C-alpha cells in the first residue's frame, strides 16, 4: 500500500466484513489485513457460498473475531444475527454477489449476513463482483439504485477480463477503493461542507525536449493530507505535479507539470475554497529559453539561463479572504522554526509546517516526516518522526481547533 493511504488512527473502531460467494472472495482476506493495519478491530461473516471459495478459519487465523457462518451454527452467539448492528461502527459487504444485492435491496433476512445487514442501523459499504451480464441485468441495476437511494455506498465494479473468460464490467473493485470507503464510513465527518485545495508533488521545467529541472518530491505528504481531508468529509481538489500516486475517485484531481501550470490551476480554484494547503515543491526558477531539440554534447558546454517562476503561496496568500484558511509548507535544511515564522508572516499564512529535509526519516521520498508547526496565533509545536498519514491528519485537527 502506498504510504499516503496507510492510516493508523482507527484504534477502537470495529468494522464488520461480509463475504459472499464469488471467485473474488479470496481478495477479502487482503482487505481484512489492510483494515487491521489501521488499528481497527475486524469481525466477519462468511456465507455458505463464500465458504466454497475461502473458509471462515482463514479469517479467524488472520485475527477476525467473531467470524460467523451459517445462521444456526453459533450456539455460543444466539443473537449473532444482531451483533454487528449493536457494536460495529462500519459494515462492508465485499464481494457482494447479484443475489446479495437483491436480498439487501428487498430486505430479505434468510441467512446470517442478510439478517445482520438488515439489522445494521448505518450505511453499508457494498463492493459488487459478478459476471458482466449479471451486473448489467435490469433487476441488478434496479436493486443497486434502491440501495443508493437509501444512502448505502456502492462501489462500481471494474472493467476487464473475468474468471469465466468474458470481458466487461463486473470485476471486484480496487482494494484501495473499498479500504478507503470503509474508513470513511467510520470517520467523523467533521470537515463536511468544506472545500479544500491541495497542491502536491514537484514541478518540472524543461530545458530541452527530453531534460528538465526539478526536485525529488514524491508528493506523499500532500496526498496524505488530501486523503485525510476526504475521509473527514471535505470536498477536495488536488493539483498534482508529476507523481505516481493513486487517489480515490472522490477527489477532484488536476494533473500539471510546470510551475506555471500549477499556478494557473491553483489560482483558478483558490477563490471558491474554504481552506488550502500548499505542499508542492515548486521549482522557483525555470529555463528562460528551452531548446526545442535535444541538446547534443557536440554543441559544447551547456549554459542555461533561468527566470523566476510565480510564487504560488505568496500570490494567493495576498488574495486570501477572512473566511479562508491557508496552510503552507517549508522544506528547510536549518533553523526550521525561524524560517517558518518568517514565511508565516511574509506569505500571510494561518499555519505553516516546516521540516528538515536533511534529517533522518524526513524529507523527499520518505513515508515519514518530522515537522515543526507554527500558527498565526503564536502557537508552535515540534512533532517527532511520524507516518505522513498521521502528520496529515494532525494538521486538519490543528486547523479545526483554531
Short mmCIF file of C-alpha atoms in Angstrom, two decimals:
data_model
loop_
_atom_site.label_atom_id
_atom_site.label_comp_id
_atom_site.label_asym_id
_atom_site.label_seq_id
_atom_site.Cartn_x
_atom_site.Cartn_y
_atom_site.Cartn_z
CA UNK A 1 0.00 0.00 0.00
CA UNK A 2 1.26 3.49 -0.81
CA UNK A 3 2.27 5.41 2.34
CA UNK A 4 -0.28 8.22 1.88
CA UNK A 5 -3.07 5.65 2.38
CA UNK A 6 -1.57 3.92 5.42
CA UNK A 7 -3.63 5.46 8.23
CA UNK A 8 -3.14 4.06 11.73
CA UNK A 9 -5.53 6.13 13.85
CA UNK A 10 -8.62 3.89 13.91
CA UNK A 11 -7.95 2.10 17.19
CA UNK A 12 -11.25 1.48 18.97
CA UNK A 13 -13.27 1.25 15.75
CA UNK A 14 -14.92 -2.01 14.72
CA UNK A 15 -15.60 -2.88 11.10
CA UNK A 16 -17.68 -5.93 10.14
CA UNK A 17 -16.85 -7.62 6.84
CA UNK A 18 -19.45 -9.65 4.96
CA UNK A 19 -18.13 -12.05 2.31
CA UNK A 20 -20.36 -13.56 -0.40
CA UNK A 21 -19.89 -16.45 -2.82
CA UNK A 22 -17.68 -15.10 -5.61
CA UNK A 23 -14.32 -16.12 -7.03
CA UNK A 24 -13.19 -12.72 -5.67
CA UNK A 25 -13.85 -13.84 -2.09
CA UNK A 26 -10.15 -14.62 -1.54
CA UNK A 27 -9.36 -10.91 -2.02
CA UNK A 28 -11.38 -10.09 1.09
CA UNK A 29 -8.57 -11.63 3.15
CA UNK A 30 -6.18 -8.92 1.95
CA UNK A 31 -8.85 -6.29 2.58
CA UNK A 32 -9.13 -7.61 6.13
CA UNK A 33 -5.38 -7.21 6.66
CA UNK A 34 -5.36 -3.71 5.18
CA UNK A 35 -8.09 -2.59 7.55
CA UNK A 36 -6.45 -4.25 10.55
CA UNK A 37 -3.30 -2.20 9.98
CA UNK A 38 -5.30 0.95 10.71
CA UNK A 39 -5.84 -0.21 14.30
CA UNK A 40 -9.48 -1.13 13.74
CA UNK A 41 -10.93 -4.40 15.04
CA UNK A 42 -12.39 -6.67 12.35
CA UNK A 43 -15.16 -9.22 12.55
CA UNK A 44 -16.60 -11.16 9.63
CA UNK A 45 -19.46 -13.20 8.24
CA UNK A 46 -18.69 -15.79 5.57
CA UNK A 47 -21.79 -17.02 3.74
CA UNK A 48 -22.09 -20.75 2.95
CA UNK A 49 -21.48 -19.93 -0.72
CA UNK A 50 -18.40 -17.88 0.11
CA UNK A 51 -17.08 -20.78 2.22
CA UNK A 52 -16.79 -22.78 -1.02
CA UNK A 53 -14.03 -20.33 -2.03
CA UNK A 54 -12.47 -19.29 1.30
CA UNK A 55 -13.12 -20.70 4.76
CA UNK A 56 -14.14 -18.97 7.98
CA UNK A 57 -10.97 -20.43 9.51
CA UNK A 58 -8.88 -18.24 7.18
CA UNK A 59 -10.46 -15.10 8.63
CA UNK A 60 -10.07 -16.39 12.18
CA UNK A 61 -6.42 -17.19 11.53
CA UNK A 62 -5.84 -13.60 10.45
CA UNK A 63 -7.39 -12.26 13.65
CA UNK A 64 -11.00 -11.50 12.77
CA UNK A 65 -13.33 -12.11 15.72
CA UNK A 66 -16.02 -13.20 15.85
CA UNK A 67 -16.40 -14.92 12.49
CA UNK A 68 -19.93 -16.05 11.62
CA UNK A 69 -21.12 -18.61 9.10
CA UNK A 70 -24.47 -20.34 8.96
CA UNK A 71 -27.29 -18.76 10.97
CA UNK A 72 -27.76 -21.74 13.30
CA UNK A 73 -24.16 -22.90 13.73
CA UNK A 74 -23.30 -20.43 16.51
CA UNK A 75 -24.76 -21.78 19.73
CA UNK A 76 -22.44 -19.53 21.74
CA UNK A 77 -23.82 -16.47 19.91
CA UNK A 78 -27.59 -16.89 19.94
CA UNK A 79 -28.07 -13.29 18.83
CA UNK A 80 -25.21 -13.15 16.36
CA UNK A 81 -27.65 -12.06 13.67
CA UNK A 82 -27.96 -8.75 15.57
CA UNK A 83 -24.35 -8.38 16.72
CA UNK A 84 -22.81 -6.03 14.12
CA UNK A 85 -25.79 -3.70 14.39
CA UNK A 86 -25.19 -3.37 18.12
CA UNK A 87 -21.41 -2.96 18.25
CA UNK A 88 -19.87 -2.35 14.81
CA UNK A 89 -19.08 1.15 13.55
CA UNK A 90 -18.99 0.11 9.91
CA UNK A 91 -20.30 -2.75 7.74
CA UNK A 92 -18.66 -3.75 4.45
CA UNK A 93 -20.00 -6.37 2.04
CA UNK A 94 -17.13 -7.37 -0.25
CA UNK A 95 -17.56 -9.11 -2.56
CA UNK A 96 -21.31 -8.69 -2.98
CA UNK A 97 -22.99 -11.01 -5.49
CA UNK A 98 -26.11 -10.29 -7.57
CA UNK A 99 -28.02 -12.47 -5.11
CA UNK A 100 -26.72 -10.43 -2.16
CA UNK A 101 -27.70 -7.14 -3.83
CA UNK A 102 -31.22 -8.48 -4.37
CA UNK A 103 -31.53 -9.55 -0.72
CA UNK A 104 -30.20 -6.25 0.59
CA UNK A 105 -32.47 -4.21 -1.67
CA UNK A 106 -35.59 -6.20 -0.80
CA UNK A 107 -34.90 -6.52 2.91
CA UNK A 108 -34.67 -10.30 2.94
CA UNK A 109 -33.11 -11.89 6.01
CA UNK A 110 -32.89 -15.61 5.34
CA UNK A 111 -29.22 -16.11 6.24
CA UNK A 112 -26.74 -14.70 8.74
CA UNK A 113 -25.28 -11.98 6.51
CA UNK A 114 -28.56 -10.62 5.12
CA UNK A 115 -30.09 -10.59 8.60
CA UNK A 116 -27.08 -8.77 10.06
CA UNK A 117 -27.15 -6.23 7.24
CA UNK A 118 -30.88 -5.58 7.70
CA UNK A 119 -30.36 -5.02 11.44
CA UNK A 120 -27.41 -2.66 10.92
CA UNK A 121 -28.58 0.94 11.50
CA UNK A 122 -25.93 2.70 9.41
CA UNK A 123 -24.97 2.84 5.76
CA UNK A 124 -23.40 -0.24 4.22
CA UNK A 125 -20.30 -0.17 2.01
CA UNK A 126 -21.02 -2.58 -0.85
CA UNK A 127 -18.44 -3.84 -3.36
CA UNK A 128 -20.13 -5.94 -6.06
CA UNK A 129 -18.33 -8.56 -8.16
CA UNK A 130 -20.08 -10.72 -10.76
CA UNK A 131 -20.31 -11.68 -14.42
CA UNK A 132 -20.95 -8.62 -16.67
CA UNK A 133 -24.31 -9.99 -17.80
CA UNK A 134 -25.44 -10.35 -14.20
CA UNK A 135 -24.19 -6.84 -13.48
CA UNK A 136 -25.97 -5.33 -16.49
CA UNK A 137 -29.26 -7.16 -15.83
CA UNK A 138 -32.16 -4.76 -15.28
CA UNK A 139 -33.02 -6.34 -11.93
CA UNK A 140 -29.45 -5.88 -10.63
CA UNK A 141 -29.36 -2.24 -11.69
CA UNK A 142 -32.77 -1.61 -10.07
CA UNK A 143 -31.54 -3.19 -6.84
CA UNK A 144 -28.39 -1.10 -6.96
CA UNK A 145 -30.42 2.08 -7.45
CA UNK A 146 -32.59 1.24 -4.43
CA UNK A 147 -29.54 0.73 -2.23
CA UNK A 148 -28.01 4.04 -3.33
CA UNK A 149 -31.29 5.86 -2.68
CA UNK A 150 -31.18 4.56 0.90
CA UNK A 151 -27.74 6.08 1.41
CA UNK A 152 -25.62 2.96 1.08
CA UNK A 153 -22.21 3.35 -0.58
CA UNK A 154 -21.98 1.16 -3.69
CA UNK A 155 -18.55 0.93 -5.31
CA UNK A 156 -18.83 0.26 -9.04
CA UNK A 157 -17.05 -2.91 -10.20
CA UNK A 158 -14.20 -2.52 -12.67
CA UNK A 159 -13.97 -3.47 -16.33
CA UNK A 160 -11.67 -6.19 -17.61
CA UNK A 161 -11.21 -9.91 -18.16
CA UNK A 162 -13.39 -12.12 -15.98
CA UNK A 163 -12.63 -15.54 -14.50
CA UNK A 164 -15.24 -17.04 -16.83
CA UNK A 165 -13.32 -15.78 -19.86
CA UNK A 166 -15.75 -12.97 -20.69
CA UNK A 167 -14.83 -9.31 -20.67
CA UNK A 168 -16.78 -6.35 -19.30
CA UNK A 169 -17.78 -4.58 -16.08
CA UNK A 170 -18.02 -6.85 -13.09
CA UNK A 171 -14.50 -7.27 -11.69
CA UNK A 172 -14.01 -6.84 -7.95
CA UNK A 173 -13.30 -3.13 -7.27
CA UNK A 174 -9.79 -1.99 -6.44
CA UNK A 175 -8.96 -2.91 -2.85
CA UNK A 176 -7.80 0.63 -2.06
CA UNK A 177 -11.23 1.99 -3.02
CA UNK A 178 -13.04 -0.40 -0.68
CA UNK A 179 -10.48 0.18 2.07
CA UNK A 180 -10.90 3.97 1.99
CA UNK A 181 -14.70 3.83 1.78
CA UNK A 182 -14.69 1.55 4.83
CA UNK A 183 -12.52 4.03 6.73
CA UNK A 184 -14.70 6.94 5.64
CA UNK A 185 -17.76 5.11 6.95
CA UNK A 186 -16.28 5.05 10.47
CA UNK A 187 -14.72 8.54 10.38
CA UNK A 188 -16.37 11.57 11.98
CA UNK A 189 -17.33 13.89 9.13
CA UNK A 190 -16.02 16.99 10.86
CA UNK A 191 -14.91 18.60 7.59
CA UNK A 192 -18.22 18.04 5.76
CA UNK A 193 -19.32 21.12 3.84
CA UNK A 194 -15.76 22.47 3.50
CA UNK A 195 -14.00 22.84 0.17
CA UNK A 196 -10.27 22.18 0.30
CA UNK A 197 -7.47 22.77 -2.23
CA UNK A 198 -4.15 20.88 -2.06
CA UNK A 199 -1.05 21.22 -4.22
CA UNK A 200 1.42 18.35 -4.14
CA UNK A 201 4.48 16.84 -5.75
CA UNK A 202 7.28 18.51 -7.73
CA UNK A 203 7.13 20.62 -10.88
CA UNK A 204 9.30 20.04 -13.93
CA UNK A 205 10.85 22.82 -16.03
CA UNK A 206 12.20 21.67 -19.40
CA UNK A 207 15.48 22.98 -20.82
CA UNK A 208 15.26 20.83 -23.95
CA UNK A 209 12.73 18.33 -25.32
CA UNK A 210 13.94 15.45 -23.09
CA UNK A 211 15.53 17.03 -19.98
CA UNK A 212 14.10 19.04 -17.13
CA UNK A 213 14.95 20.92 -13.92
CA UNK A 214 13.10 19.50 -10.90
CA UNK A 215 13.43 18.00 -7.40
CA UNK A 216 12.86 14.55 -5.84
CA UNK A 217 9.47 15.29 -4.21
CA UNK A 218 7.18 12.23 -4.33
CA UNK A 219 4.01 14.11 -3.34
CA UNK A 220 3.34 11.66 -0.49
CA UNK A 221 2.85 14.36 2.16
CA UNK A 222 0.34 16.32 0.12
CA UNK A 223 -1.51 13.18 -0.94
CA UNK A 224 -1.82 12.09 2.70
CA UNK A 225 -3.28 15.50 3.59
CA UNK A 226 -5.71 15.31 0.66
CA UNK A 227 -6.93 11.82 1.54
CA UNK A 228 -7.26 12.71 5.24
CA UNK A 229 -9.49 15.68 4.35
CA UNK A 230 -11.59 13.50 2.02
CA UNK A 231 -12.03 10.83 4.71
CA UNK A 232 -13.28 13.55 7.07
CA UNK A 233 -15.94 14.70 4.59
CA UNK A 234 -14.31 17.61 2.76
CA UNK A 235 -14.75 18.28 -0.94
CA UNK A 236 -11.13 18.02 -2.10
CA UNK A 237 -9.34 19.30 -5.20
CA UNK A 238 -5.74 18.13 -5.59
CA UNK A 239 -3.42 19.87 -8.06
CA UNK A 240 -0.77 17.23 -8.66
CA UNK A 241 2.66 17.64 -10.17
CA UNK A 242 4.15 14.61 -11.98
CA UNK A 243 3.76 11.92 -9.29
CA UNK A 244 2.92 8.22 -9.23
CA UNK A 245 0.22 8.32 -6.56
CA UNK A 246 -3.26 6.81 -6.51
CA UNK A 247 -6.10 8.98 -5.19
CA UNK A 248 -9.74 7.97 -4.65
CA UNK A 249 -12.28 8.95 -7.29
CA UNK A 250 -13.97 11.27 -4.80
CA UNK A 251 -11.01 13.66 -5.02
CA UNK A 252 -11.01 16.08 -7.96
CA UNK A 253 -7.54 15.55 -9.40
CA UNK A 254 -5.86 18.07 -11.70
CA UNK A 255 -2.54 16.89 -13.15
CA UNK A 256 0.05 19.51 -14.13
CA UNK A 257 3.74 19.53 -14.98
CA UNK A 258 5.23 23.02 -14.75
CA UNK A 259 5.13 25.66 -12.02
CA UNK A 260 3.11 27.98 -14.24
CA UNK A 261 0.55 25.25 -14.90
CA UNK A 262 0.29 24.63 -11.15
CA UNK A 263 -0.05 28.38 -10.53
CA UNK A 264 -2.89 28.64 -13.08
CA UNK A 265 -4.78 25.63 -11.66
CA UNK A 266 -4.36 26.78 -8.05
CA UNK A 267 -5.36 30.36 -8.90
CA UNK A 268 -8.50 29.18 -10.68
CA UNK A 269 -9.67 27.02 -7.78
CA UNK A 270 -8.49 29.08 -4.79
CA UNK A 271 -11.33 31.69 -4.67
CA UNK A 272 -14.00 29.02 -4.13
CA UNK A 273 -12.35 27.02 -1.32
CA UNK A 274 -12.55 27.35 2.45
CA UNK A 275 -9.04 26.02 3.08
CA UNK A 276 -5.91 25.46 1.03
CA UNK A 277 -2.77 23.52 1.85
CA UNK A 278 0.16 24.09 -0.47
CA UNK A 279 2.64 21.25 -0.04
CA UNK A 280 4.07 21.15 -3.57
CA UNK A 281 7.82 21.50 -4.01
CA UNK A 282 7.54 24.08 -6.77
CA UNK A 283 10.62 24.92 -8.82
CA UNK A 284 11.45 28.55 -8.03
CA UNK A 285 13.07 29.00 -11.43
CA UNK A 286 12.63 27.76 -14.98
CA UNK A 287 14.96 27.79 -18.01
CA UNK A 288 14.40 31.06 -19.86
CA UNK A 289 14.86 29.67 -23.36
CA UNK A 290 14.27 25.92 -23.50
CA UNK A 291 15.52 24.24 -26.68
CA UNK A 292 13.01 22.56 -28.96
CA UNK A 293 15.60 19.95 -29.96
CA UNK A 294 17.64 17.65 -27.75
CA UNK A 295 20.90 19.19 -26.60
CA UNK A 296 23.93 17.42 -28.11
CA UNK A 297 27.29 17.09 -26.43
CA UNK A 298 28.91 18.10 -29.72
CA UNK A 299 27.43 21.57 -29.25
CA UNK A 300 29.93 22.23 -26.48
CA UNK A 301 29.21 23.35 -22.94
CA UNK A 302 25.65 23.69 -21.64
CA UNK A 303 24.69 27.15 -20.39
CA UNK A 304 21.16 27.60 -19.06
CA UNK A 305 19.70 30.98 -18.14
CA UNK A 306 16.87 30.88 -15.59
CA UNK A 307 13.80 33.03 -14.98
CA UNK A 308 11.79 33.21 -11.76
CA UNK A 309 8.51 31.28 -11.52
CA UNK A 310 5.49 32.82 -9.81
CA UNK A 311 5.37 32.30 -6.03
CA UNK A 312 2.07 30.44 -5.71
CA UNK A 313 1.85 30.59 -1.93
CA UNK A 314 2.72 34.28 -1.63
CA UNK A 315 0.46 35.34 -4.51
CA UNK A 316 -2.61 33.51 -3.25
CA UNK A 317 -1.79 34.44 0.35
CA UNK A 318 -2.13 38.08 -0.66
CA UNK A 319 -5.59 37.28 -2.08
CA UNK A 320 -6.80 35.28 0.94
CA UNK A 321 -10.10 36.41 2.45
CA UNK A 322 -11.07 36.34 6.12
CA UNK A 323 -13.16 33.22 5.58
CA UNK A 324 -10.25 31.24 4.11
CA UNK A 325 -7.61 29.23 5.97
CA UNK A 326 -4.21 28.92 4.30
CA UNK A 327 -1.51 26.35 5.16
CA UNK A 328 1.99 26.42 3.75
CA UNK A 329 4.93 24.01 3.83
CA UNK A 330 8.59 24.89 4.20
CA UNK A 331 11.29 22.40 3.25
CA UNK A 332 14.38 23.64 5.08
CA UNK A 333 17.89 22.45 5.96
CA UNK A 334 18.48 24.65 9.03
CA UNK A 335 16.72 26.98 11.52
CA UNK A 336 13.35 25.36 10.84
CA UNK A 337 11.30 27.34 13.36
CA UNK A 338 12.92 30.67 12.48
CA UNK A 339 12.27 30.21 8.78
CA UNK A 340 8.71 29.11 9.50
CA UNK A 341 7.98 32.33 11.42
CA UNK A 342 9.39 34.43 8.58
CA UNK A 343 7.35 32.67 5.89
CA UNK A 344 4.19 32.66 8.01
CA UNK A 345 4.21 36.46 8.07
CA UNK A 346 5.62 37.10 4.60
CA UNK A 347 3.06 34.90 2.87
CA UNK A 348 0.01 35.74 5.01
CA UNK A 349 -0.50 32.18 6.26
CA UNK A 350 -2.64 30.85 9.07
CA UNK A 351 -0.42 27.81 9.59
CA UNK A 352 2.96 26.66 8.33
CA UNK A 353 4.58 23.24 8.54
CA UNK A 354 8.35 23.09 8.31
CA UNK A 355 10.57 20.06 8.01
CA UNK A 356 14.30 19.45 7.88
CA UNK A 357 14.88 17.62 4.61
CA UNK A 358 18.33 16.54 5.81
CA UNK A 359 17.05 14.79 8.97
CA UNK A 360 16.80 11.01 9.15
CA UNK A 361 13.33 9.73 8.22
CA UNK A 362 12.23 13.10 6.85
CA UNK A 363 12.07 14.88 3.55
CA UNK A 364 11.55 13.86 -0.05
CA UNK A 365 10.56 10.32 -0.93
CA UNK A 366 10.10 9.17 2.68
CA UNK A 367 6.99 7.59 4.19
CA UNK A 368 7.57 9.56 7.42
CA UNK A 369 8.18 13.14 8.41
CA UNK A 370 9.26 15.09 11.48
CA UNK A 371 7.83 18.62 11.41
CA UNK A 372 7.59 21.91 13.25
CA UNK A 373 4.17 23.55 13.11
CA UNK A 374 3.62 27.27 13.70
CA UNK A 375 0.31 29.15 13.51
CA UNK A 376 -0.62 32.83 13.22
CA UNK A 377 -1.74 32.95 16.86
CA UNK A 378 1.77 32.27 18.09
CA UNK A 379 1.46 28.60 18.93
CA UNK A 380 4.21 26.24 17.79
CA UNK A 381 4.99 22.56 18.24
CA UNK A 382 7.66 20.16 17.05
CA UNK A 383 6.41 16.67 16.31
CA UNK A 384 8.54 13.51 16.32
CA UNK A 385 9.04 11.50 13.16
CA UNK A 386 5.59 10.14 12.26
CA UNK A 387 3.95 8.48 9.25
CA UNK A 388 2.99 11.20 6.78
CA UNK A 389 -0.60 10.00 7.01
CA UNK A 390 -0.56 10.80 10.74
CA UNK A 391 1.01 14.22 10.11
CA UNK A 392 -1.71 14.99 7.57
CA UNK A 393 -4.47 14.02 10.00
CA UNK A 394 -2.97 16.15 12.78
CA UNK A 395 -2.74 19.19 10.51
CA UNK A 396 -6.51 19.15 9.97
CA UNK A 397 -7.03 18.61 13.71
CA UNK A 398 -5.00 21.77 14.29
CA UNK A 399 -6.99 23.77 11.75
CA UNK A 400 -10.32 22.69 13.22
CA UNK A 401 -9.08 23.58 16.69
CA UNK A 402 -8.32 27.21 15.82
#
